[in-house]
Coordinates of C-alpha atoms and ligand atoms in Angstrom, one line a residue:
M1 CA 0.0 0.0 0.0
S2 CA 1.5 3.4 -0.9
F3 CA 0.2 6.6 0.5
S4 CA -0.5 9.7 -1.5
P5 CA 1.9 12.6 -0.7
Y6 CA -1.1 14.8 -0.4
V7 CA -2.6 12.8 2.4
R8 CA 0.1 13.5 5.1
D9 CA -0.8 14.9 8.4
P10 CA 0.7 18.4 8.2
D11 CA 1.3 18.6 11.9
P12 CA 1.9 15.2 13.4
A13 CA 3.0 16.7 16.7
G14 CA 0.0 19.0 16.9
S15 CA -3.0 19.0 19.1
G16 CA -4.2 15.6 18.1
A17 CA -7.4 16.8 16.5
P18 CA -7.8 15.6 12.9
Y19 CA -6.8 18.1 10.2
Y20 CA -8.1 16.3 7.2
R21 CA -11.7 15.5 7.7
P22 CA -13.3 13.4 4.9
R23 CA -16.6 13.8 6.8
R24 CA -16.8 17.4 5.6
L25 CA -17.9 16.2 2.2
R26 CA -20.4 13.8 3.6
R27 CA -22.2 16.2 5.9
T28 CA -25.3 17.1 3.9
P29 CA -27.3 15.5 1.1
A30 CA -26.2 18.3 -1.2
L31 CA -22.5 17.7 -0.5
R32 CA -23.0 13.9 -0.9
R33 CA -24.8 14.5 -4.2
L34 CA -22.0 16.8 -5.5
T35 CA -19.3 14.4 -4.7
A36 CA -20.9 11.1 -5.7
E37 CA -18.7 9.2 -8.0
T38 CA -21.3 6.7 -9.2
R39 CA -24.6 7.7 -10.6
V40 CA -26.9 5.1 -12.2
S41 CA -29.1 6.6 -14.8
P42 CA -32.4 5.2 -16.0
A43 CA -30.8 4.9 -19.4
N44 CA -28.5 2.3 -18.0
L45 CA -31.2 0.0 -16.9
V46 CA -32.6 -2.9 -18.9
Q47 CA -36.0 -4.4 -18.1
P48 CA -36.6 -8.1 -18.8
L49 CA -40.1 -8.9 -19.8
F50 CA -41.8 -12.3 -20.2
L51 CA -44.6 -13.1 -22.7
R52 CA -46.4 -16.4 -22.0
E53 CA -48.2 -18.0 -24.9
G54 CA -51.9 -18.8 -24.3
L55 CA -52.4 -16.7 -21.2
T56 CA -55.6 -14.7 -20.8
E57 CA -54.5 -13.0 -17.5
P58 CA -51.0 -12.0 -16.4
R59 CA -49.6 -14.5 -14.0
E60 CA -47.3 -13.5 -11.1
I61 CA -44.2 -15.7 -10.9
S62 CA -44.4 -17.3 -7.4
S63 CA -40.7 -17.1 -6.7
M64 CA -40.4 -13.6 -8.1
P65 CA -43.2 -11.5 -6.5
G66 CA -43.9 -8.5 -8.6
V67 CA -42.7 -10.1 -11.8
F68 CA -45.2 -11.4 -14.3
Q69 CA -45.7 -13.7 -17.2
H70 CA -47.6 -11.3 -19.5
T71 CA -50.4 -11.7 -22.0
R72 CA -49.9 -9.9 -25.3
D73 CA -52.0 -7.0 -24.0
T74 CA -50.2 -6.6 -20.6
L75 CA -46.8 -7.0 -22.2
R76 CA -47.5 -3.9 -24.4
K77 CA -48.6 -2.0 -21.3
A78 CA -45.6 -3.0 -19.3
A79 CA -43.3 -2.1 -22.1
A80 CA -44.9 1.3 -22.5
Q81 CA -44.7 1.9 -18.8
A82 CA -41.1 1.0 -18.7
V83 CA -40.3 3.4 -21.5
D84 CA -42.3 6.1 -19.7
N85 CA -40.2 5.4 -16.6
G86 CA -37.1 6.0 -18.7
V87 CA -35.4 2.6 -19.0
G88 CA -32.7 2.3 -21.6
A89 CA -33.8 -1.0 -23.0
L90 CA -36.2 -3.9 -22.8
M91 CA -35.1 -7.5 -23.0
L92 CA -37.8 -9.9 -24.1
F93 CA -38.2 -13.6 -23.3
G94 CA -40.9 -15.9 -24.6
I95 CA -42.5 -18.9 -22.9
P96 CA -44.2 -21.3 -25.4
E97 CA -47.2 -23.4 -24.7
H98 CA -45.6 -26.5 -26.2
K99 CA -42.0 -27.6 -25.9
D100 CA -40.3 -30.2 -28.1
P101 CA -36.8 -31.8 -28.3
R102 CA -35.5 -29.3 -30.9
G103 CA -37.0 -26.1 -29.4
T104 CA -38.9 -25.4 -32.6
G105 CA -40.7 -22.4 -31.1
A106 CA -37.4 -20.5 -30.9
V107 CA -37.0 -20.5 -34.7
D108 CA -40.6 -20.2 -35.8
P109 CA -41.2 -16.8 -37.4
D110 CA -44.5 -16.7 -35.5
G111 CA -43.1 -18.1 -32.3
I112 CA -44.0 -16.5 -29.0
L113 CA -40.8 -14.4 -28.7
Q114 CA -41.1 -13.1 -32.3
T115 CA -44.7 -12.1 -31.5
A116 CA -43.5 -10.3 -28.4
L117 CA -40.9 -8.4 -30.3
R118 CA -43.3 -7.3 -33.0
D119 CA -45.9 -6.2 -30.4
V120 CA -43.4 -4.3 -28.3
V121 CA -41.7 -2.6 -31.3
A122 CA -45.1 -1.6 -32.6
E123 CA -45.9 -0.2 -29.1
V124 CA -42.7 1.7 -28.3
G125 CA -41.1 2.3 -31.7
D126 CA -37.6 3.6 -31.4
S127 CA -38.1 5.2 -28.0
T128 CA -36.0 2.5 -26.4
V129 CA -33.8 -0.4 -27.4
V130 CA -35.5 -3.8 -27.9
I131 CA -33.4 -6.8 -27.2
G132 CA -34.2 -10.5 -27.9
D133 CA -32.8 -13.4 -25.8
I134 CA -31.5 -16.2 -28.1
N135 CA -31.7 -19.5 -26.5
L136 CA -33.5 -22.8 -26.8
D137 CA -34.0 -23.7 -23.1
E138 CA -37.5 -22.2 -22.9
Y139 CA -38.5 -24.2 -25.9
T140 CA -36.9 -27.6 -25.4
D141 CA -38.8 -30.3 -23.5
H142 CA -35.6 -31.4 -21.9
G143 CA -34.8 -27.8 -20.8
H144 CA -31.2 -27.7 -22.2
T145 CA -30.0 -24.7 -24.2
G146 CA -29.4 -26.7 -27.3
V147 CA -30.3 -29.9 -29.1
L148 CA -29.0 -33.2 -27.7
D149 CA -26.8 -35.7 -29.5
P150 CA -27.5 -39.4 -29.2
S151 CA -25.5 -39.6 -26.0
G152 CA -27.6 -36.9 -24.4
D153 CA -24.9 -34.2 -24.5
V154 CA -25.8 -30.8 -25.9
D155 CA -24.6 -30.8 -29.5
N156 CA -22.8 -27.5 -29.8
D157 CA -22.5 -27.2 -33.6
A158 CA -26.1 -28.3 -34.3
S159 CA -27.4 -25.9 -31.6
I160 CA -25.6 -22.8 -33.0
E161 CA -27.3 -23.5 -36.4
L162 CA -30.6 -23.1 -34.6
Y163 CA -29.4 -20.0 -32.8
A164 CA -28.5 -18.5 -36.2
Q165 CA -32.1 -19.1 -37.3
A166 CA -33.5 -17.7 -34.1
A167 CA -31.4 -14.5 -34.6
V168 CA -32.7 -14.0 -38.0
V169 CA -36.4 -14.4 -37.1
Q170 CA -35.9 -12.1 -34.1
A171 CA -34.3 -9.5 -36.3
D172 CA -37.0 -9.9 -38.8
A173 CA -39.5 -9.3 -36.0
G174 CA -37.7 -6.0 -35.1
A175 CA -35.1 -6.8 -32.5
E176 CA -32.3 -4.2 -32.7
V177 CA -30.0 -6.3 -30.4
V178 CA -29.9 -10.1 -30.0
A179 CA -28.4 -11.7 -27.0
P180 CA -27.3 -15.3 -27.2
S181 CA -27.3 -16.8 -23.7
G182 CA -26.6 -20.4 -24.4
M183 CA -22.8 -20.5 -23.8
M184 CA -22.3 -22.5 -27.0
D185 CA -18.9 -22.2 -28.5
G186 CA -18.8 -20.1 -31.7
Q187 CA -22.4 -18.8 -31.2
V188 CA -21.5 -15.2 -31.8
R189 CA -19.7 -15.8 -35.0
R190 CA -22.4 -18.1 -36.4
I191 CA -25.1 -15.5 -35.5
R192 CA -23.1 -12.6 -36.9
R193 CA -22.8 -14.5 -40.2
A194 CA -26.5 -15.4 -40.3
L195 CA -27.6 -11.8 -39.6
D196 CA -25.3 -10.4 -42.2
E197 CA -26.5 -12.9 -44.9
A198 CA -30.1 -12.0 -44.1
G199 CA -29.4 -8.3 -44.5
H200 CA -29.3 -7.5 -40.8
Q201 CA -25.8 -6.0 -40.7
S202 CA -27.0 -3.3 -38.3
V203 CA -28.5 -5.6 -35.7
A204 CA -26.1 -5.8 -32.8
I205 CA -25.0 -8.8 -30.7
L206 CA -24.9 -8.6 -26.9
G207 CA -22.9 -11.7 -25.9
Y208 CA -23.8 -13.4 -22.6
S209 CA -20.0 -13.9 -22.6
A210 CA -19.1 -14.6 -19.0
K211 CA -22.1 -16.6 -17.8
Y212 CA -21.6 -18.8 -14.8
A213 CA -23.3 -22.0 -13.9
S214 CA -25.1 -20.3 -11.1
H215 CA -27.8 -21.3 -8.6
F216 CA -28.9 -17.7 -8.5
Y217 CA -30.9 -18.5 -11.7
G218 CA -33.3 -20.7 -9.7
P219 CA -36.4 -18.5 -9.8
F220 CA -35.9 -17.8 -13.5
R221 CA -36.6 -21.5 -14.2
D222 CA -40.0 -21.0 -12.7
A223 CA -40.5 -17.8 -14.7
V224 CA -39.9 -19.7 -18.0
E225 CA -41.4 -23.0 -16.8
S226 CA -38.1 -24.7 -17.5
S227 CA -38.3 -28.5 -17.6
L228 CA -34.5 -28.9 -17.0
R229 CA -33.5 -31.9 -15.0
G230 CA -29.8 -31.9 -14.2
D231 CA -27.7 -28.8 -14.6
R232 CA -25.8 -26.7 -17.1
K233 CA -22.3 -27.3 -15.7
G234 CA -21.2 -28.8 -19.0
Y235 CA -21.5 -25.4 -20.8
Q236 CA -21.8 -22.6 -18.3
Q237 CA -18.7 -21.5 -16.3
V238 CA -17.3 -22.7 -13.0
P239 CA -18.1 -20.1 -10.3
G240 CA -14.6 -20.0 -8.9
N241 CA -12.9 -19.4 -12.2
I242 CA -11.6 -16.1 -13.4
R243 CA -9.3 -16.7 -16.4
E244 CA -11.9 -18.5 -18.5
S245 CA -14.1 -15.3 -18.3
L246 CA -11.3 -13.5 -20.0
R247 CA -11.0 -16.2 -22.7
E248 CA -14.8 -16.2 -23.3
V249 CA -15.0 -12.5 -23.5
E250 CA -12.0 -12.2 -25.9
L251 CA -13.5 -14.9 -28.1
D252 CA -16.9 -13.2 -28.2
V253 CA -15.3 -9.8 -29.1
A254 CA -13.2 -11.5 -31.8
E255 CA -16.3 -13.2 -33.2
G256 CA -18.2 -9.9 -33.4
A257 CA -19.9 -9.2 -30.1
D258 CA -20.8 -5.5 -29.9
M259 CA -21.4 -5.7 -26.2
V260 CA -20.6 -8.4 -23.6
M261 CA -22.3 -9.4 -20.4
V262 CA -21.3 -10.8 -17.0
K263 CA -23.9 -12.8 -15.2
P264 CA -24.9 -13.0 -12.4
A265 CA -23.9 -9.6 -11.1
L266 CA -23.4 -9.2 -7.3
A267 CA -21.5 -12.3 -6.6
Y268 CA -19.3 -11.7 -9.7
L269 CA -18.4 -8.0 -9.4
D270 CA -14.7 -8.9 -9.5
I271 CA -15.3 -10.3 -13.0
V272 CA -17.3 -7.2 -14.0
R273 CA -14.3 -5.1 -13.0
L274 CA -11.8 -7.4 -14.7
I275 CA -13.7 -7.5 -18.0
T276 CA -14.3 -3.7 -18.0
D277 CA -10.6 -3.1 -17.6
H278 CA -9.8 -5.6 -20.3
V279 CA -12.0 -4.9 -23.3
H280 CA -13.2 -1.8 -25.1
V281 CA -16.8 -2.7 -25.7
P282 CA -19.7 -1.9 -23.4
V283 CA -20.0 -4.3 -20.5
A284 CA -23.4 -5.2 -19.1
A285 CA -24.2 -7.1 -16.0
Y286 CA -27.3 -9.2 -15.3
Q287 CA -28.8 -8.9 -11.8
V288 CA -30.5 -12.2 -12.0
S289 CA -33.7 -13.8 -10.6
G290 CA -32.1 -15.1 -7.4
E291 CA -30.6 -11.7 -6.6
Y292 CA -34.1 -10.2 -7.0
S293 CA -35.9 -12.9 -5.0
M294 CA -33.5 -12.8 -2.1
V295 CA -34.0 -9.1 -1.6
E296 CA -37.8 -9.3 -2.0
A297 CA -38.0 -12.2 0.4
A298 CA -35.9 -10.5 3.1
A299 CA -37.8 -7.2 2.6
A300 CA -41.2 -9.0 2.9
K301 CA -40.0 -10.2 6.3
G302 CA -39.1 -6.6 7.2
W303 CA -35.4 -7.6 7.6
I304 CA -34.0 -5.0 5.1
D305 CA -35.0 -1.7 3.6
R306 CA -35.9 -2.9 0.1
D307 CA -35.6 0.3 -1.8
E308 CA -32.3 1.3 -0.3
V309 CA -30.9 -2.2 -0.8
V310 CA -31.9 -2.1 -4.5
R311 CA -30.3 1.2 -5.1
E312 CA -27.2 0.2 -3.2
S313 CA -26.9 -2.9 -5.3
L314 CA -27.4 -1.0 -8.6
A315 CA -24.7 1.5 -7.5
A316 CA -22.3 -1.4 -6.6
I317 CA -22.8 -3.0 -10.0
H318 CA -22.2 0.3 -11.8
R319 CA -19.2 1.1 -9.6
A320 CA -17.7 -2.3 -10.6
G321 CA -17.8 -1.1 -14.2
A322 CA -21.0 -2.3 -15.8
T323 CA -22.6 0.3 -18.0
Q324 CA -25.9 -1.5 -18.6
I325 CA -27.6 -3.3 -15.8
I326 CA -30.3 -5.9 -16.6
T327 CA -32.6 -6.0 -13.6
Y328 CA -36.1 -6.9 -12.8
W329 CA -36.3 -3.6 -10.9
A330 CA -35.5 -1.5 -13.9
S331 CA -38.9 0.0 -14.6
E332 CA -39.8 0.6 -11.0
F333 CA -36.5 2.1 -9.9
A334 CA -35.7 4.2 -13.0
P335 CA -37.8 7.1 -11.9
T336 CA -36.3 7.1 -8.4
L337 CA -32.7 7.5 -9.4
D338 CA -31.0 10.9 -9.0
R339 CA -30.2 12.0 -12.5
Ligands
PBG401 C1 -31.4 -18.6 -20.7 C2 -31.3 -17.6 -19.6 C3 -31.3 -17.8 -18.3 C4 -31.3 -16.6 -17.7 C5 -31.4 -15.6 -18.7 N1 -31.3 -16.3 -19.9 C6 -31.4 -19.1 -17.5 C7 -30.3 -20.0 -17.5 O1 -29.2 -19.9 -18.2 O2 -30.4 -21.0 -16.8 C8 -31.3 -16.4 -16.2 C9 -31.8 -15.0 -15.8 C10 -32.2 -15.0 -14.3 O3 -31.9 -15.9 -13.5 O4 -32.8 -13.9 -14.0 N2 -32.6 -18.4 -21.5

């Protein structure tokens, strides 16, 4: 530890009373506001939204109180509300009524996510950024993020062919950014080629680049009615590893990712900082379902101050270096941030 030459007690033999007083700048709300180093803007927040095929009423996700599977009608309303509240982007997920081994719904031009994208783009126009999640796990009856080979392993190269098709139908439906979240090798390059060949050169790719095999995704599996048995450890990253995040991010950028993501957020802030210092594309962090549910559950018991904890966690993620924060609190909290 080296000390700054400017922070030296000018009179070590003096009265003993402190001369430098950092507390001076913390004394009032106005001073704290003036000297704040981290300020999360509504524009930095990304709101995930779920459209569930075949619903007539929105359905609250039991493990994520306050988060809903939407009908087409309530999805449009939630999207419009989020835009009114100032969020920077919407990230859409679809939950199909029927699942099958190949996740056909993900590549169907009229699949549920493509419907969601068309509806939301029609509703909000270009007032915000609309992002589509590319994956098969919501659409496969086995719940894996790709198709399986005869031995039951996820077949990497066959799966990225389907991701490429999904990217094109999402872009056709109006997605400006597509976000492959399956952790298949080569997915970004394959998607970039497919988008370019389909005339979607200007559709951007947000890579879920450093995505850990995390148990913080638990409630999301309820949200999308995942039928996964087993786990994703064969393709998502080992929680204790650091270097492979650098490798994944370097590969994604080389393959054409316009932005990269670290996921989850709070337990991986060292990775957010590392990646931010390492690459020159925007870095997003995903404050995932379990992070949301833990705070909501503790707050429901009166154990923590919900609103303050949410704002503190957003500031921490931003401080670690993430520019975009994907969070289920985006729409609600955007209007409460000091601009
Ligand atoms: C994959 C996907 C997942 C999440 C976002 N996209 C689930 C997974 O990889 O298991 C998790 C998000 C969250 O937990 O909030 N479609």
